[in-house]
PDB file of N, CA, C and O in Angstrom, chain B, residues numbered from 101:
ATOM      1  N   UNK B 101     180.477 111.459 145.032  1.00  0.00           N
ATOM      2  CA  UNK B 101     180.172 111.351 143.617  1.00  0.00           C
ATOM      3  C   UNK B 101     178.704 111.684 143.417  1.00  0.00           C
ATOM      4  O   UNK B 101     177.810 111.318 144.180  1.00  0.00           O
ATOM      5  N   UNK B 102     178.558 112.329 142.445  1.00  0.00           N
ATOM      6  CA  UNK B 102     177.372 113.072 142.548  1.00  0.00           C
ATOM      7  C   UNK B 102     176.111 111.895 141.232  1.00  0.00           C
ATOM      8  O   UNK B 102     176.536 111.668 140.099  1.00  0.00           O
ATOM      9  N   UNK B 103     175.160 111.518 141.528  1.00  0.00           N
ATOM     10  CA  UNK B 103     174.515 110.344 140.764  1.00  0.00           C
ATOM     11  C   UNK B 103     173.690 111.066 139.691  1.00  0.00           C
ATOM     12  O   UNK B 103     173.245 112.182 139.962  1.00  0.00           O
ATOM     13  N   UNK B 104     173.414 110.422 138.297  1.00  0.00           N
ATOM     14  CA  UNK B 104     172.331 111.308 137.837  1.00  0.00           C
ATOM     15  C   UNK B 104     170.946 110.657 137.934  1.00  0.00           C
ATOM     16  O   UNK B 104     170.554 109.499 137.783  1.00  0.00           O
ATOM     17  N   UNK B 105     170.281 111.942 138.272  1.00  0.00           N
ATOM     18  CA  UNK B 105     168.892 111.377 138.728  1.00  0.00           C
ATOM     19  C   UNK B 105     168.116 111.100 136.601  1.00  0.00           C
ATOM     20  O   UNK B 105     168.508 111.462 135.492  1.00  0.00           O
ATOM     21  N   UNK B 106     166.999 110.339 137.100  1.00  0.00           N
ATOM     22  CA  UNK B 106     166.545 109.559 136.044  1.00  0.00           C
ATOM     23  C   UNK B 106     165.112 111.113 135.476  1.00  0.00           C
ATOM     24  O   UNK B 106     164.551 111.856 136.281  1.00  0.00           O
ATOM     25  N   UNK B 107     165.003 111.122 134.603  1.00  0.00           N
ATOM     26  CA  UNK B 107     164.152 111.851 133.873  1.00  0.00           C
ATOM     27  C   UNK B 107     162.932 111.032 134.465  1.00  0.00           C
ATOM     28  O   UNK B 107     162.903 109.810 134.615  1.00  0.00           O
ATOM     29  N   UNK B 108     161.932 111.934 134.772  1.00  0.00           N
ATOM     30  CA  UNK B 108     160.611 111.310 135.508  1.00  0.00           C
ATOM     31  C   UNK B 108     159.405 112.054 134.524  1.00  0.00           C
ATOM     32  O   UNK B 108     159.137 113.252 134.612  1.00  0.00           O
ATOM     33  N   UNK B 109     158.949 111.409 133.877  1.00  0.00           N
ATOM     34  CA  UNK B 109     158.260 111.420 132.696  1.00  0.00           C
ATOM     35  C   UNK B 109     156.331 111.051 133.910  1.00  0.00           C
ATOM     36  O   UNK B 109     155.955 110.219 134.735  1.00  0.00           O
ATOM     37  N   UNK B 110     155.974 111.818 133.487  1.00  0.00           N
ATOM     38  CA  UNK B 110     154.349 111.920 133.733  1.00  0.00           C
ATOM     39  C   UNK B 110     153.236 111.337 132.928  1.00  0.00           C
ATOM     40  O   UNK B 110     152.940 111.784 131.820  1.00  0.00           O
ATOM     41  N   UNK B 111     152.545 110.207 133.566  1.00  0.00           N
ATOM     42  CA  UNK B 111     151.906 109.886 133.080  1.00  0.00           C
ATOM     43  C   UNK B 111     150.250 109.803 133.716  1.00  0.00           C
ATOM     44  O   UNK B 111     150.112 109.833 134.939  1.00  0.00           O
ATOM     45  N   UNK B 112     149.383 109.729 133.076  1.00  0.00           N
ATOM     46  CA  UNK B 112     147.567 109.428 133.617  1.00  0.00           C
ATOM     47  C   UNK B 112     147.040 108.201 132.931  1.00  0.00           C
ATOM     48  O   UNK B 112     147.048 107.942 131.728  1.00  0.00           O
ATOM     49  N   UNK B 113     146.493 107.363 134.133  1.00  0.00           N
ATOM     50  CA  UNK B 113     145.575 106.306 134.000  1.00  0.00           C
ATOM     51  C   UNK B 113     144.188 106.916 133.308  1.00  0.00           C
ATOM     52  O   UNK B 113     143.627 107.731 134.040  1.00  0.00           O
ATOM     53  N   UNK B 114     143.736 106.748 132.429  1.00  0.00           N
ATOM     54  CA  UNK B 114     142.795 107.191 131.509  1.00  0.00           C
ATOM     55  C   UNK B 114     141.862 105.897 130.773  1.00  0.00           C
ATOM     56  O   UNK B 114     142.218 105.870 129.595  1.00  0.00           O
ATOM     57  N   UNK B 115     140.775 104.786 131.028  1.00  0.00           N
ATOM     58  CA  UNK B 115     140.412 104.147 130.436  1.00  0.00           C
ATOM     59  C   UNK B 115     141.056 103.132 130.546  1.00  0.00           C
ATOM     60  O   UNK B 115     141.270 102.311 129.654  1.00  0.00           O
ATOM     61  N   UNK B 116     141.503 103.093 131.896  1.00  0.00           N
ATOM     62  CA  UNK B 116     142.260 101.281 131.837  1.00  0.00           C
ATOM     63  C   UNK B 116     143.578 101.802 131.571  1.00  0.00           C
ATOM     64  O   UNK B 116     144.262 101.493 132.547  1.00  0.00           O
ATOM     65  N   UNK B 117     144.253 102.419 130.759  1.00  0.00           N
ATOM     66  CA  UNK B 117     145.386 102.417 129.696  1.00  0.00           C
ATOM     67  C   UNK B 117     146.114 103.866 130.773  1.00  0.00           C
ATOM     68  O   UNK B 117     145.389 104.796 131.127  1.00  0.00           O
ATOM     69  N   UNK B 118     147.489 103.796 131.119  1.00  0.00           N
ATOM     70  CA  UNK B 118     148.601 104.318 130.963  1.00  0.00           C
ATOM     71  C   UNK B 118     148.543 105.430 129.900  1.00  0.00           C
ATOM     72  O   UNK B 118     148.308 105.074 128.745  1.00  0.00           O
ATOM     73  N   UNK B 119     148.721 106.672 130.145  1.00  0.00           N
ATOM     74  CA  UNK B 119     148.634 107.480 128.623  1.00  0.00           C
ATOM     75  C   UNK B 119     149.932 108.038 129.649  1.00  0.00           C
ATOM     76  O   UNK B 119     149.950 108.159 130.874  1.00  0.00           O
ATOM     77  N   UNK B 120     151.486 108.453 128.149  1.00  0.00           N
ATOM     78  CA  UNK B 120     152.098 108.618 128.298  1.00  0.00           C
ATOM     79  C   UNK B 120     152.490 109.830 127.009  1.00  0.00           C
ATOM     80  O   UNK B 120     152.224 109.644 125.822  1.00  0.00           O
ATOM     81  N   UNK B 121     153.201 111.129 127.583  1.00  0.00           N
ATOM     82  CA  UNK B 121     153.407 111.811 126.483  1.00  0.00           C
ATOM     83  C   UNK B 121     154.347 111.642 125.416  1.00  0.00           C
ATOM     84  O   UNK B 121     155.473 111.231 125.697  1.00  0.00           O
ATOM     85  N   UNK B 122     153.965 111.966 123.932  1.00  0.00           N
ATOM     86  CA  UNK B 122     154.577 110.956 122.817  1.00  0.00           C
ATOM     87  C   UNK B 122     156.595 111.610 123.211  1.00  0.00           C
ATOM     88  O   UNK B 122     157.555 110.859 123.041  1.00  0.00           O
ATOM     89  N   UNK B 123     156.691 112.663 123.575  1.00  0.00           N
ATOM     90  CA  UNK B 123     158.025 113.227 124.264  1.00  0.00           C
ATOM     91  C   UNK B 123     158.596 112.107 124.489  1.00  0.00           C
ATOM     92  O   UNK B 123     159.555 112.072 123.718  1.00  0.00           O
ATOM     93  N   UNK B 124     158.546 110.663 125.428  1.00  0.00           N
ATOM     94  CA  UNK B 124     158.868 109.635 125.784  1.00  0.00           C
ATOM     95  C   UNK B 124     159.254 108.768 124.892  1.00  0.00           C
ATOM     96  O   UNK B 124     160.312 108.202 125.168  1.00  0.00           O
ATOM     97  N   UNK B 125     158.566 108.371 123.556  1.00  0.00           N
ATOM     98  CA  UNK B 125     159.047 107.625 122.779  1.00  0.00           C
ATOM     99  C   UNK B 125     159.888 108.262 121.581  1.00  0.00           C
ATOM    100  O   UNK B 125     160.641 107.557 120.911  1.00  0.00           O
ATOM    101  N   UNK B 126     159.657 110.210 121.238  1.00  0.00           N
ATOM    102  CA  UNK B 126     161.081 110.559 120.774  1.00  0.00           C
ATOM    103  C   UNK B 126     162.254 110.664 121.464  1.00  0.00           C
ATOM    104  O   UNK B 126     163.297 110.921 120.862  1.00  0.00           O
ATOM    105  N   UNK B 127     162.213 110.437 123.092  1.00  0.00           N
ATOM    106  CA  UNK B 127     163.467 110.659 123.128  1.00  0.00           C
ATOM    107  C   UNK B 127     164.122 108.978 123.847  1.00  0.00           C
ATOM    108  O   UNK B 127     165.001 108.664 124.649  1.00  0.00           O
ATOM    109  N   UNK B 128     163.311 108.395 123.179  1.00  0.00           N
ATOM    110  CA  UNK B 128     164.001 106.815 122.836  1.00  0.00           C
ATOM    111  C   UNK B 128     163.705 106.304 124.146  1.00  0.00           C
ATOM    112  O   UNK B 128     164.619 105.512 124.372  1.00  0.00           O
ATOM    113  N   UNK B 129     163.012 106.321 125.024  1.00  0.00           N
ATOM    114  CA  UNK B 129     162.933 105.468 126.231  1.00  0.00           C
ATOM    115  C   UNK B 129     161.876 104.366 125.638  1.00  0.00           C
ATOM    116  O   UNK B 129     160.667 104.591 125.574  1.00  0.00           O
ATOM    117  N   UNK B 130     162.316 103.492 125.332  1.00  0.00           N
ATOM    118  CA  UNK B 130     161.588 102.257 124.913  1.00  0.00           C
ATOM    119  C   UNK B 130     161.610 100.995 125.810  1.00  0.00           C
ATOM    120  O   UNK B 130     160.651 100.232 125.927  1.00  0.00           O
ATOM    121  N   UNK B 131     162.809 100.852 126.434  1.00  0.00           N
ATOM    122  CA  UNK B 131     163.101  99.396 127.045  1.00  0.00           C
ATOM    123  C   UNK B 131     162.966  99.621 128.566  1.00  0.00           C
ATOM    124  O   UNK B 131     163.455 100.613 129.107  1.00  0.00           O
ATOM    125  N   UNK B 132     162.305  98.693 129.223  1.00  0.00           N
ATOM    126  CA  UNK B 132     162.134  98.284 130.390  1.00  0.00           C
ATOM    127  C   UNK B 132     163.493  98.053 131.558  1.00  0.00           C
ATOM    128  O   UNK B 132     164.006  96.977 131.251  1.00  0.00           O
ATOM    129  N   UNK B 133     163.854  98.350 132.140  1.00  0.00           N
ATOM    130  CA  UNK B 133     164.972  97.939 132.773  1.00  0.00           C
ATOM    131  C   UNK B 133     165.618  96.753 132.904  1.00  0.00           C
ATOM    132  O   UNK B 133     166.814  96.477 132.994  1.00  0.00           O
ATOM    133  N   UNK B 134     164.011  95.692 132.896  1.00  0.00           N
ATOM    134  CA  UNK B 134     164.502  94.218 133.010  1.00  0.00           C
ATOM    135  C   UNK B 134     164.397  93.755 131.592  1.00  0.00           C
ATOM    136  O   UNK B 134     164.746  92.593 131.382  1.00  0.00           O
ATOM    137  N   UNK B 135     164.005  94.419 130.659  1.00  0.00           N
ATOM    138  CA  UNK B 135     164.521  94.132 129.450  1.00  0.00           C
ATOM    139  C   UNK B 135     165.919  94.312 129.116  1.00  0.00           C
ATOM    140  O   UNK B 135     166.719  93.444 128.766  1.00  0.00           O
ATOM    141  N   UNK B 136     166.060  95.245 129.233  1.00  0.00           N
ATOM    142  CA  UNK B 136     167.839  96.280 128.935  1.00  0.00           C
ATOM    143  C   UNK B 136     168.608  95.065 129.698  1.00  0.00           C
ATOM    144  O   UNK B 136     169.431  94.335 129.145  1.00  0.00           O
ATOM    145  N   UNK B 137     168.223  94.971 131.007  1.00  0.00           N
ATOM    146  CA  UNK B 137     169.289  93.676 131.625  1.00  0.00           C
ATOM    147  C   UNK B 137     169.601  92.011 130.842  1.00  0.00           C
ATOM    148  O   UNK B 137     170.560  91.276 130.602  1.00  0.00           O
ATOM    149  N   UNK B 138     168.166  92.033 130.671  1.00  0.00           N
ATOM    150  CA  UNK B 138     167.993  90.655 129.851  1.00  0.00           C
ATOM    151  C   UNK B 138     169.328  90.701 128.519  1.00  0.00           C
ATOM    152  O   UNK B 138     170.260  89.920 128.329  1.00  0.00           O
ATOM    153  N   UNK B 139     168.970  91.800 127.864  1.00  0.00           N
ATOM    154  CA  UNK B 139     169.688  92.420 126.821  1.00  0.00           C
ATOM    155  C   UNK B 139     171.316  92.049 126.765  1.00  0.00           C
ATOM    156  O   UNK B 139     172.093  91.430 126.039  1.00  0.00           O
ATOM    157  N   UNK B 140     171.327  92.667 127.746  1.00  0.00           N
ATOM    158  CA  UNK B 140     173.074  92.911 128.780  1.00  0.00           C
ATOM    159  C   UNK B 140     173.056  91.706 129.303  1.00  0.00           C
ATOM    160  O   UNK B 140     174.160  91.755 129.845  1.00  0.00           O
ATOM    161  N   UNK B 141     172.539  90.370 129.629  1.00  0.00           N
ATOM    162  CA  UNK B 141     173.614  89.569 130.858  1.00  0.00           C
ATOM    163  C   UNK B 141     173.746  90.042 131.488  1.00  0.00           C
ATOM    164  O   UNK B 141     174.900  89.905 131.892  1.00  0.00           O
ATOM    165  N   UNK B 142     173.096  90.840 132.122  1.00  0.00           N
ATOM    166  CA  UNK B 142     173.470  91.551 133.540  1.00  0.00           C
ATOM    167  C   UNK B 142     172.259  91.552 134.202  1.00  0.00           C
ATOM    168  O   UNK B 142     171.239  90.984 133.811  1.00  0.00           O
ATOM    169  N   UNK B 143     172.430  92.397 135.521  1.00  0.00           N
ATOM    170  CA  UNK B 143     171.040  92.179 136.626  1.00  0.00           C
ATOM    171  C   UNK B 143     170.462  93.577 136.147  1.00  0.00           C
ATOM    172  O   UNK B 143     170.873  94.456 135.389  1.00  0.00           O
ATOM    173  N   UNK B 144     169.301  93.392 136.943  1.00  0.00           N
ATOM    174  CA  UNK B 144     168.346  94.951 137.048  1.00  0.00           C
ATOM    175  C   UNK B 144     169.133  95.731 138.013  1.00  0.00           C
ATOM    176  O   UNK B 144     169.075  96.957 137.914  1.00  0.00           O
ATOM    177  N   UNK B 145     169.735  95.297 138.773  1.00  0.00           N
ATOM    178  CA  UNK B 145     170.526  96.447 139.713  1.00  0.00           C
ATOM    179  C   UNK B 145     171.746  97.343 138.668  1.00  0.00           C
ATOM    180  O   UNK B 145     171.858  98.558 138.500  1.00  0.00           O
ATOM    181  N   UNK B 146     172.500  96.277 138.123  1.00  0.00           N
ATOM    182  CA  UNK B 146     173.545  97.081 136.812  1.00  0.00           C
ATOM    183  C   UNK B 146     172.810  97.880 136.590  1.00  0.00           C
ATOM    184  O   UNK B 146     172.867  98.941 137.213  1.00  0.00           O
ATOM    185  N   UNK B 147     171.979  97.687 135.747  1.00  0.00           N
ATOM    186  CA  UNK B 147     171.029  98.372 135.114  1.00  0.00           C
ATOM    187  C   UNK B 147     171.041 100.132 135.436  1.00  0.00           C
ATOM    188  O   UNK B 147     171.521 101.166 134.972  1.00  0.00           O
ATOM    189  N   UNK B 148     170.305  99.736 136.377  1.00  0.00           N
ATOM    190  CA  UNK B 148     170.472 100.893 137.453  1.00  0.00           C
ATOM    191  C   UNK B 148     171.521 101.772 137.854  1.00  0.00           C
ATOM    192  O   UNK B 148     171.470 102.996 137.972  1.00  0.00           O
ATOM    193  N   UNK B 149     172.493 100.985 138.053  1.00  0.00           N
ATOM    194  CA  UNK B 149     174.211 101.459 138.294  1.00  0.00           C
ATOM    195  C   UNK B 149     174.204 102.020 137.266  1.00  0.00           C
ATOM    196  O   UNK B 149     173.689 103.112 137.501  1.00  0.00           O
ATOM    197  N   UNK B 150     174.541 101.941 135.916  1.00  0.00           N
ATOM    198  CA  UNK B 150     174.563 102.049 134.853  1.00  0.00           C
ATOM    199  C   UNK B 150     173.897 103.339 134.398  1.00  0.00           C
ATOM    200  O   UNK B 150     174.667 104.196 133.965  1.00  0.00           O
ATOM    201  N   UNK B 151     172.617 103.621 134.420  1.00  0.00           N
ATOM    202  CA  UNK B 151     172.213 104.582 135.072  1.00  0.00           C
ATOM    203  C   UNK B 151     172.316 105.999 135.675  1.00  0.00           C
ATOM    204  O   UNK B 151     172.010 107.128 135.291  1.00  0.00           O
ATOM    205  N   UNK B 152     172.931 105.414 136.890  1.00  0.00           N
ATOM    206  CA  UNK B 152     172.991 106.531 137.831  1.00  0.00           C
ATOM    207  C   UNK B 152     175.098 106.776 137.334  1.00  0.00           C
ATOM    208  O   UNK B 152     175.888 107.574 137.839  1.00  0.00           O
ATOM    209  N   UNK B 153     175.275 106.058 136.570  1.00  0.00           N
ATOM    210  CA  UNK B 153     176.789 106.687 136.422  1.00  0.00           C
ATOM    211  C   UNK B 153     176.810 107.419 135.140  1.00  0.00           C
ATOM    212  O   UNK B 153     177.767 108.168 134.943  1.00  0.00           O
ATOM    213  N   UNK B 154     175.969 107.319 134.316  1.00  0.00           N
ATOM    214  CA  UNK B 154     175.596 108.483 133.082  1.00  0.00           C
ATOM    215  C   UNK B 154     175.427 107.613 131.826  1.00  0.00           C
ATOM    216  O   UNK B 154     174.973 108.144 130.812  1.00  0.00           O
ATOM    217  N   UNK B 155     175.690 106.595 131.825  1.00  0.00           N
ATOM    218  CA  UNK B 155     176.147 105.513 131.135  1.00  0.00           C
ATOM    219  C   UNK B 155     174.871 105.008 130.114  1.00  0.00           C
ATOM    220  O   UNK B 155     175.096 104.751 128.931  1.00  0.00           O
ATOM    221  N   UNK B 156     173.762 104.917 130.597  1.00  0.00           N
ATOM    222  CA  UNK B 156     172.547 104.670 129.981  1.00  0.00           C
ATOM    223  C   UNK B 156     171.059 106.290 130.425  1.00  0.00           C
ATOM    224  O   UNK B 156     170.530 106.676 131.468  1.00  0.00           O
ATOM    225  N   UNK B 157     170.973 106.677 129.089  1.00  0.00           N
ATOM    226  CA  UNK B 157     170.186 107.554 129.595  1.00  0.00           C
ATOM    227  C   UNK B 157     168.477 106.964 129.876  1.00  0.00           C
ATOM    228  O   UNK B 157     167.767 106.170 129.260  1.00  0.00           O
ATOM    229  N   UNK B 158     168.293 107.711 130.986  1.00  0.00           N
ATOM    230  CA  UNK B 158     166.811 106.929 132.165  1.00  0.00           C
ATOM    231  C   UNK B 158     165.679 107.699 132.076  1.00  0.00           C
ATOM    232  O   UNK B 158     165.768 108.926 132.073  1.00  0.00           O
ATOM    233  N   UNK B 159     164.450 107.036 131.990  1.00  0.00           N
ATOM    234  CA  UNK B 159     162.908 107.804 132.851  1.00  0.00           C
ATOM    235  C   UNK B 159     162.561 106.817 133.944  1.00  0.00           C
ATOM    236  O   UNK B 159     162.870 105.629 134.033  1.00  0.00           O
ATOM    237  N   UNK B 160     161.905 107.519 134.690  1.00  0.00           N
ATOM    238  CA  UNK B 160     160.966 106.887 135.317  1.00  0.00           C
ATOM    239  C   UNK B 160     159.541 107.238 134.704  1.00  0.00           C
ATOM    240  O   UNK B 160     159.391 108.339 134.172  1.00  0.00           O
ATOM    241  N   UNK B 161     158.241 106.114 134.779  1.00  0.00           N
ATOM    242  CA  UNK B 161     157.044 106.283 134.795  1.00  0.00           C
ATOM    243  C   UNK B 161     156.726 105.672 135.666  1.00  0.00           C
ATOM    244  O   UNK B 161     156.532 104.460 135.760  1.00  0.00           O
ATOM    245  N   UNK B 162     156.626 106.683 136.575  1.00  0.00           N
ATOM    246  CA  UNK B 162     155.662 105.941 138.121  1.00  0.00           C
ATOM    247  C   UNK B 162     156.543 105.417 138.826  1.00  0.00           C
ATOM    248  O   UNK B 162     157.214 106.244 139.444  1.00  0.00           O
ATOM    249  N   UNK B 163     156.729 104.692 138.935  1.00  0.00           N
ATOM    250  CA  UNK B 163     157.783 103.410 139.555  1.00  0.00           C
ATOM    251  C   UNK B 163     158.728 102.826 138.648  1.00  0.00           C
ATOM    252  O   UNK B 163     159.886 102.659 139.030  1.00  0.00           O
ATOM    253  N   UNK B 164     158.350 102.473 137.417  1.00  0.00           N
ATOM    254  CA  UNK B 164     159.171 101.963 136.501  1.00  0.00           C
ATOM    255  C   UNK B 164     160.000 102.757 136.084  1.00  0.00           C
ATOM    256  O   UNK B 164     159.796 103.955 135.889  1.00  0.00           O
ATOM    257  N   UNK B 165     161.630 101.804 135.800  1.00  0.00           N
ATOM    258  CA  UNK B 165     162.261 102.537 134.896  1.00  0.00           C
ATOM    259  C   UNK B 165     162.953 102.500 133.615  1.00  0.00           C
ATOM    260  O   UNK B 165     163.776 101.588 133.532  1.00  0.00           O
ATOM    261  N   UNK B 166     162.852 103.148 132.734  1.00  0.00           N
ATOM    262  CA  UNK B 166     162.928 102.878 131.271  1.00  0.00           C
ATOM    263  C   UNK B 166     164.351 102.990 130.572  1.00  0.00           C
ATOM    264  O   UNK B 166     164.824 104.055 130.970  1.00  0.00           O
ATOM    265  N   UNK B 167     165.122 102.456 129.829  1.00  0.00           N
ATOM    266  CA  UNK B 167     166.032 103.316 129.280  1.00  0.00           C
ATOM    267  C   UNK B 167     166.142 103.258 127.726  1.00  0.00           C
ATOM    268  O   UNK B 167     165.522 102.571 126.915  1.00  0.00           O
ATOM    269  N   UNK B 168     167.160 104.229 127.552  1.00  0.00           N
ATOM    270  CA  UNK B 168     167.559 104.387 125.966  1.00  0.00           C
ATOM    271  C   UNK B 168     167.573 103.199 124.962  1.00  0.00           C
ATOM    272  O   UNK B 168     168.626 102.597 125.174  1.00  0.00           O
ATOM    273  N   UNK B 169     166.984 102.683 124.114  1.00  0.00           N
ATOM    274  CA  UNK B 169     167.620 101.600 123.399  1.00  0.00           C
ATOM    275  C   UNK B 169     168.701 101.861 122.176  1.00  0.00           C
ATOM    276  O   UNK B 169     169.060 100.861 121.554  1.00  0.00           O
ATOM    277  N   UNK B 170     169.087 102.780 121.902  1.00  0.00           N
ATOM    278  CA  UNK B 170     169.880 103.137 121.339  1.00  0.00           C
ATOM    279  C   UNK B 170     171.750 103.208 122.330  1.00  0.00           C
ATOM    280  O   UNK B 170     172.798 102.705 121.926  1.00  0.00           O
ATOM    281  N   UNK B 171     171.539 103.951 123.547  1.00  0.00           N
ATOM    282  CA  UNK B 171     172.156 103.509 124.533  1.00  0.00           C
ATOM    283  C   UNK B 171     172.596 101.895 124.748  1.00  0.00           C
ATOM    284  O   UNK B 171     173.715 101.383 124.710  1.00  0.00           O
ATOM    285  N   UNK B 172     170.894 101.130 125.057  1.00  0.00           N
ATOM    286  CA  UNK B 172     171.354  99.831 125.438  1.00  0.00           C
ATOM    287  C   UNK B 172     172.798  99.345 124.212  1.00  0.00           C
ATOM    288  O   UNK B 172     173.971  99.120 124.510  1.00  0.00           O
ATOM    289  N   UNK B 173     172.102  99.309 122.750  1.00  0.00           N
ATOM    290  CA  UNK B 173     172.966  99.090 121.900  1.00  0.00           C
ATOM    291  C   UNK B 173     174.416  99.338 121.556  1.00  0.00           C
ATOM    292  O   UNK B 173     175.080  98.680 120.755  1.00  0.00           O
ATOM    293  N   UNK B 174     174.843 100.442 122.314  1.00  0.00           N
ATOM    294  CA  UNK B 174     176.177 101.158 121.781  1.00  0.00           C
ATOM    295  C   UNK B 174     176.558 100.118 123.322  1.00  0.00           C
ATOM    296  O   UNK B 174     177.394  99.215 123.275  1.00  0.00           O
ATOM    297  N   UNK B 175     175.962 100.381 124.298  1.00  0.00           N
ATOM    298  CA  UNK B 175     176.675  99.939 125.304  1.00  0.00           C
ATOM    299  C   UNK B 175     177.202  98.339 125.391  1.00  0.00           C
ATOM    300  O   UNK B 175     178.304  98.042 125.853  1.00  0.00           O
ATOM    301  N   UNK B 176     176.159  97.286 124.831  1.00  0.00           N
ATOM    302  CA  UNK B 176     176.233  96.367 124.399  1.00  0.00           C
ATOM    303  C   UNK B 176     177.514  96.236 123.359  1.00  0.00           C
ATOM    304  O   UNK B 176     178.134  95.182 123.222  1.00  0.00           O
ATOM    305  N   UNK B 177     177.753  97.188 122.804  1.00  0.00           N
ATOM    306  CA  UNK B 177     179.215  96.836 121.415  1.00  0.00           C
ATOM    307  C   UNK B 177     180.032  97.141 122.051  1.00  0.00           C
ATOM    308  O   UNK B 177     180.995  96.492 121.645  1.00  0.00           O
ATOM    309  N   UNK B 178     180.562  98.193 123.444  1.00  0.00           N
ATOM    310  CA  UNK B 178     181.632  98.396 124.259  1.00  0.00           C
ATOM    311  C   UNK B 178     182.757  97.363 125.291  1.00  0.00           C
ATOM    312  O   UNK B 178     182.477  96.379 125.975  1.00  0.00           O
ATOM    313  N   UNK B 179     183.649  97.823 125.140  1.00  0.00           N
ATOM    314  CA  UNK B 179     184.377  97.100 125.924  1.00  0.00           C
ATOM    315  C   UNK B 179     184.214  96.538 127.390  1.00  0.00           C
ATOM    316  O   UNK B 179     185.026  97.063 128.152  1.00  0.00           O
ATOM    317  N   UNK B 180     183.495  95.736 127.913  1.00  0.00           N
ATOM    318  CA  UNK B 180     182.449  95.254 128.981  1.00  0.00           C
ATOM    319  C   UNK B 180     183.592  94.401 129.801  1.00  0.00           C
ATOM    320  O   UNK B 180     183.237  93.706 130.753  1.00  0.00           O
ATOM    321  N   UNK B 181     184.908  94.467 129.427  1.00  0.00           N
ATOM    322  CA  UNK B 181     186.055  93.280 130.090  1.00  0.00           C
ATOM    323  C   UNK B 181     186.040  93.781 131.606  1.00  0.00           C
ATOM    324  O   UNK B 181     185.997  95.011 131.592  1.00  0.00           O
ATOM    325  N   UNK B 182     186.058  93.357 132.709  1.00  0.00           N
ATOM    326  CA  UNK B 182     186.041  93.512 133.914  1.00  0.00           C
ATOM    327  C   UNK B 182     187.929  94.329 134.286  1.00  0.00           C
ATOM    328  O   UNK B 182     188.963  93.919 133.759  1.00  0.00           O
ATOM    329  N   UNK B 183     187.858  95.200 135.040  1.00  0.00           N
ATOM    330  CA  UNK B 183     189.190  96.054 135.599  1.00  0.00           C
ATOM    331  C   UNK B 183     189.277  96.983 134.643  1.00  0.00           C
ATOM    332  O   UNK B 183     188.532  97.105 133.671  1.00  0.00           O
ATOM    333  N   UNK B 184     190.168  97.614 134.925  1.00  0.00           N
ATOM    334  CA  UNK B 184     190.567  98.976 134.687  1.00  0.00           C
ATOM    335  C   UNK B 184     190.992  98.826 133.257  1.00  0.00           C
ATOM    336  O   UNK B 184     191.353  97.712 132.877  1.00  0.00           O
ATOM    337  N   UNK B 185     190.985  99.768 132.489  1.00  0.00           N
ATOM    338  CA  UNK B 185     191.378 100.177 131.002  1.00  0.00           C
ATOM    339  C   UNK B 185     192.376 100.700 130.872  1.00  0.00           C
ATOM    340  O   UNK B 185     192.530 101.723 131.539  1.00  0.00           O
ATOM    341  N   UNK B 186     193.549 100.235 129.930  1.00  0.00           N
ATOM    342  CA  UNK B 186     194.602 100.852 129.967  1.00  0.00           C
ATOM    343  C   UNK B 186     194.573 102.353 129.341  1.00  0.00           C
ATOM    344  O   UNK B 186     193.923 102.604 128.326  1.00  0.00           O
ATOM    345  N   UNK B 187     195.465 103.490 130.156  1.00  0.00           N
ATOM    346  CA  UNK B 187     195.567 104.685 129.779  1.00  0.00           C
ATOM    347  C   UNK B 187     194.567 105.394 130.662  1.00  0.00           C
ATOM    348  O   UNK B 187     194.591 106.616 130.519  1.00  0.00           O
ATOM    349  N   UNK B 188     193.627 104.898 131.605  1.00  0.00           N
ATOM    350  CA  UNK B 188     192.676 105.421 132.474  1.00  0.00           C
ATOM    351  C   UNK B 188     193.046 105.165 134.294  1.00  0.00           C
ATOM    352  O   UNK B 188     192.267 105.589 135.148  1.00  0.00           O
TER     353      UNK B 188
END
C-alpha cells in the first residue's frame, strides 16, 4: 500500500520567530497534530495514520506536523463506528 507523504512546507528562523510562507495558511494547515487529536479523541499516532491513508490532508514544518482544519471537521461529522461498513 502505497502511503501519502505529507506536504513539507519551508520555513526560516528570522528574529527569534519561525517565518512561514502565507501558501500554508491558504491552504488551511492550521492545526497541530496534537491538537487535531485532542479534537478527535484519538492519539497523535491516528493522527498520523489518518494522514498517511489520505484521510486528513498534511505539512510538515521542520519536524512538526500540521493538518487541514477543515478536514479535521468533516472528519469529525463521519461515521467513526469501529469495523467494516456495510456495502464495502
Amino acid at each position: 500500500r502505497d502511503l501519502v507523504t505529507h506536504e513539507v512546507i519551508a520555513g526560516r528562523f528570522e528574529d527569534g520567530y519561525l517565518r512561514i510562507p502565507i501558501e500554508f495558511c491558504e491552504k488551511g494547515y492550521s492545526i497541530p497534530a496534537n491538537e487535531a487529536a485532542e479534537r478527535l479523541g484519538v492519539s497523535r499516532m491516528r493522527i498520523t495514520q489518518l494522514c498517511n491513508e489520505g484521510k486528513l490532508r498534511s505539512a510538515m514544518i521542520g519536524s512538526s506536523l500540521f493538518v487541514s482544519n477543515e478536514d479535521v471537521l468533516q472528519y469529525a461529522k463521519s461515521d467513526r463506528t469501529p469495523g467494516r461498513k456495510e456495502g464495502k
